[in-house]
Amino acid sequence: MNKSLVKSAFLLLVPAFAIAAWWSVRADTLQWKLTKDSEALVTDAKLRDEIFDALNAAENSGTDPRLTHFNVKAATAFHKDGKERVVVGGNVEYEVPEGIHGETSMLNHVTALYGPETTRKDVRFVAFYAQQCGGGASCGDCRDYQLATTDWEHLLIACGQTSDRSVKVTRFADQIVCERNFPEVDAAKVPLSQDELRRLVGSAQEARRGGVTLFTTTRHTGAAALSFSGKTYRAAGADDAAFHYRYPIGGLLQQAMTERDYFLRAILVAGEEGEWPVVNYRDRQYGYEASSFNHAAGKAPIVLILSNGRGQYRMTSFEASLPSAFSTADFMPEALKKFLASHTEER
Ligand SMILES: [Zn+2]
């Protein structure tokens, strides 16, 4: 080797050493670390390592959020047949604002690879790789999906923040509020006149006689709403062969918004007589979004009322029934205000 080649080789080697040193520093300083509050939820070192492995895998999970450009990278890890299995998921958006969400994508991937029993028994957490943690929890639909497919009472949610590699862990159960925990109230405590309440009950019950129930059985409900402009809207659940269920609250909200009647005072849901109706989390998400319109306009939140058809009521709000929710009011508050102003000015 001649002198100049030795020199070139040396010049090539120096940066290589520097890079290697930089990587080892980087690997040391950028380890994932549980926040103080999270340590209490993750006492098992094996689980902690699985969470960190899942976050490392989630960093590279593929997404295609072509409308929002907001990546949701999810992953989980568990031991099965003596080996660690890491499964990732990513969000995809298409055409109108529709999407496959990161956490449902990942859980579906677990089921596809290992079967539904594994999803129910072995998935102990959903980890998200995020620029910043502290945003909203899962959307209503993803809550329905996680309720149905996982051991949700023990499921943990881990958010790994890329900026400082801190990992915040919470319980999925904190996102869940069972209808049984909506406070039961006397009719006199409902902030509607007795006549308005009576008419809403009748309207929701009448709506429930309709809809489409070829697949839905006991969960069939009807919903009715009263707007600030004094109009009533109602809808019943409707199922179809493609399993794109139309939800009752979503249905009546679409009617009200079609009439540019964006601000609702109350929504009442009725099920089978003598039973408390179920309000799916997806439907709560629609209600939460609509209630955030009220908030943007300085109005009171929508009152959510359940009727058992026998003069008994439970009352709450969409904010309370969908904890840590998000809506367009969080992502684009100015655009929402402008939209509402331009669509309600002639009313
Ligand atoms: Zn979702």
Coordinates of C-alpha atoms in Angstrom, one line a residue, residues 90-231:
G90 CA -49.9 1.8 11.5
N91 CA -52.7 4.1 10.4
V92 CA -53.9 4.5 6.8
E93 CA -56.3 7.2 5.6
Y94 CA -58.3 7.1 2.4
E95 CA -60.5 9.5 0.3
V96 CA -63.1 11.0 2.6
P97 CA -61.8 11.3 6.2
E98 CA -61.9 7.6 6.8
G99 CA -59.0 5.6 8.2
I100 CA -57.7 2.3 9.6
H101 CA -56.3 3.3 13.0
G102 CA -52.9 2.3 14.4
E103 CA -54.1 0.4 17.4
T104 CA -56.8 -1.6 15.6
S105 CA -54.4 -2.3 12.7
M106 CA -51.9 -3.7 15.2
L107 CA -54.4 -5.8 17.2
N108 CA -55.9 -7.2 14.0
H109 CA -52.3 -8.1 12.9
V110 CA -51.9 -10.0 16.2
T111 CA -55.1 -11.9 15.5
A112 CA -54.1 -12.6 11.9
L113 CA -50.7 -14.0 12.9
Y114 CA -51.5 -15.8 16.2
G115 CA -55.3 -16.0 16.5
P116 CA -58.0 -14.3 18.7
E117 CA -57.1 -16.1 21.9
T118 CA -53.6 -14.6 21.7
T119 CA -55.0 -11.1 21.3
R120 CA -57.3 -11.7 24.3
K121 CA -54.8 -13.4 26.6
D122 CA -51.2 -12.5 25.6
V123 CA -51.5 -8.8 24.6
R124 CA -50.8 -6.9 27.8
F125 CA -50.2 -3.5 26.3
V126 CA -50.5 -1.2 23.2
A127 CA -47.5 1.0 22.7
F128 CA -47.5 4.1 20.6
Y129 CA -44.4 5.7 19.2
A130 CA -45.2 9.5 19.2
Q131 CA -43.5 12.8 18.7
Q132 CA -45.2 14.0 21.8
C133 CA -47.3 12.1 24.3
G134 CA -50.2 13.6 26.3
G135 CA -52.7 14.0 23.4
G136 CA -56.0 12.2 23.3
A137 CA -56.6 8.5 24.1
S138 CA -58.0 6.1 21.5
C139 CA -61.0 7.3 19.4
G140 CA -64.4 5.8 20.4
D141 CA -64.3 3.1 17.7
C142 CA -60.8 1.9 18.7
R143 CA -62.1 1.7 22.3
D144 CA -65.0 -0.5 21.1
Y145 CA -62.5 -2.7 19.3
Q146 CA -60.1 -3.0 22.2
L147 CA -63.1 -3.8 24.6
A148 CA -64.2 -6.6 22.3
T149 CA -60.8 -8.2 21.5
T150 CA -58.5 -7.8 24.5
D151 CA -58.4 -8.4 28.2
W152 CA -59.2 -4.7 28.5
E153 CA -59.4 -4.6 32.2
H154 CA -55.7 -5.4 32.4
L155 CA -54.6 -3.7 29.2
L156 CA -52.0 -1.0 29.5
I157 CA -51.4 1.9 27.1
A158 CA -47.8 3.0 26.7
C159 CA -46.8 6.2 24.9
G160 CA -43.1 6.6 24.0
Q161 CA -42.1 10.2 23.4
T162 CA -39.3 10.5 20.8
S163 CA -37.9 13.8 22.0
D164 CA -36.8 12.6 25.4
R165 CA -37.5 8.8 25.2
S166 CA -39.8 9.0 28.2
V167 CA -42.6 6.4 28.3
K168 CA -45.9 7.2 29.9
V169 CA -48.1 4.2 30.8
T170 CA -51.8 4.4 31.7
R171 CA -54.6 1.9 32.0
F172 CA -56.9 1.4 29.1
A173 CA -59.7 1.0 31.7
D174 CA -59.3 4.7 32.4
Q175 CA -60.8 5.4 29.0
I176 CA -63.9 3.3 29.8
V177 CA -67.1 4.5 31.6
C178 CA -69.8 1.9 31.8
E179 CA -73.4 3.1 31.4
R180 CA -74.1 1.7 34.9
N181 CA -71.8 4.5 36.2
F182 CA -73.8 7.3 34.5
P183 CA -75.5 8.9 37.5
E184 CA -79.2 8.1 37.9
V185 CA -81.3 11.2 38.2
D186 CA -84.9 12.2 38.9
A187 CA -86.7 13.6 35.9
A188 CA -86.9 16.9 37.7
K189 CA -83.1 17.2 37.6
V190 CA -82.8 16.8 33.8
P191 CA -82.3 20.4 32.4
L192 CA -85.3 20.1 30.1
S193 CA -88.9 20.9 30.7
Q194 CA -91.1 17.9 31.6
D195 CA -92.8 18.3 28.2
E196 CA -89.5 18.4 26.3
L197 CA -88.2 15.3 28.2
R198 CA -91.5 13.4 27.5
R199 CA -91.3 14.2 23.8
L200 CA -87.7 13.1 23.6
V201 CA -88.5 9.8 25.2
G202 CA -91.4 9.2 22.9
S203 CA -89.3 10.2 19.9
A204 CA -86.4 7.9 20.8
Q205 CA -88.8 5.0 21.4
E206 CA -90.5 5.5 18.1
A207 CA -87.2 5.7 16.3
R208 CA -86.2 2.4 17.9
R209 CA -89.2 0.7 16.2
G210 CA -87.4 1.4 13.0
G211 CA -83.8 1.0 11.9
V212 CA -82.4 -2.2 10.5
T213 CA -81.8 -5.2 12.8
L214 CA -80.8 -8.1 10.7
F215 CA -77.7 -8.7 12.8
T216 CA -78.2 -6.4 15.8
T217 CA -80.3 -8.0 18.6
T218 CA -80.4 -6.7 22.2
R219 CA -78.3 -3.7 21.6
H220 CA -80.7 -2.0 19.2
T221 CA -81.4 1.6 20.4
G222 CA -83.2 4.7 19.2
A223 CA -81.9 8.2 19.9
A224 CA -83.6 11.6 19.8
A225 CA -82.1 15.1 20.2
L226 CA -83.3 18.6 20.9
S227 CA -81.4 21.5 19.3
F228 CA -81.0 25.0 20.7
S229 CA -83.2 26.2 17.8
G230 CA -86.0 23.9 19.2
K231 CA -85.9 21.2 16.5

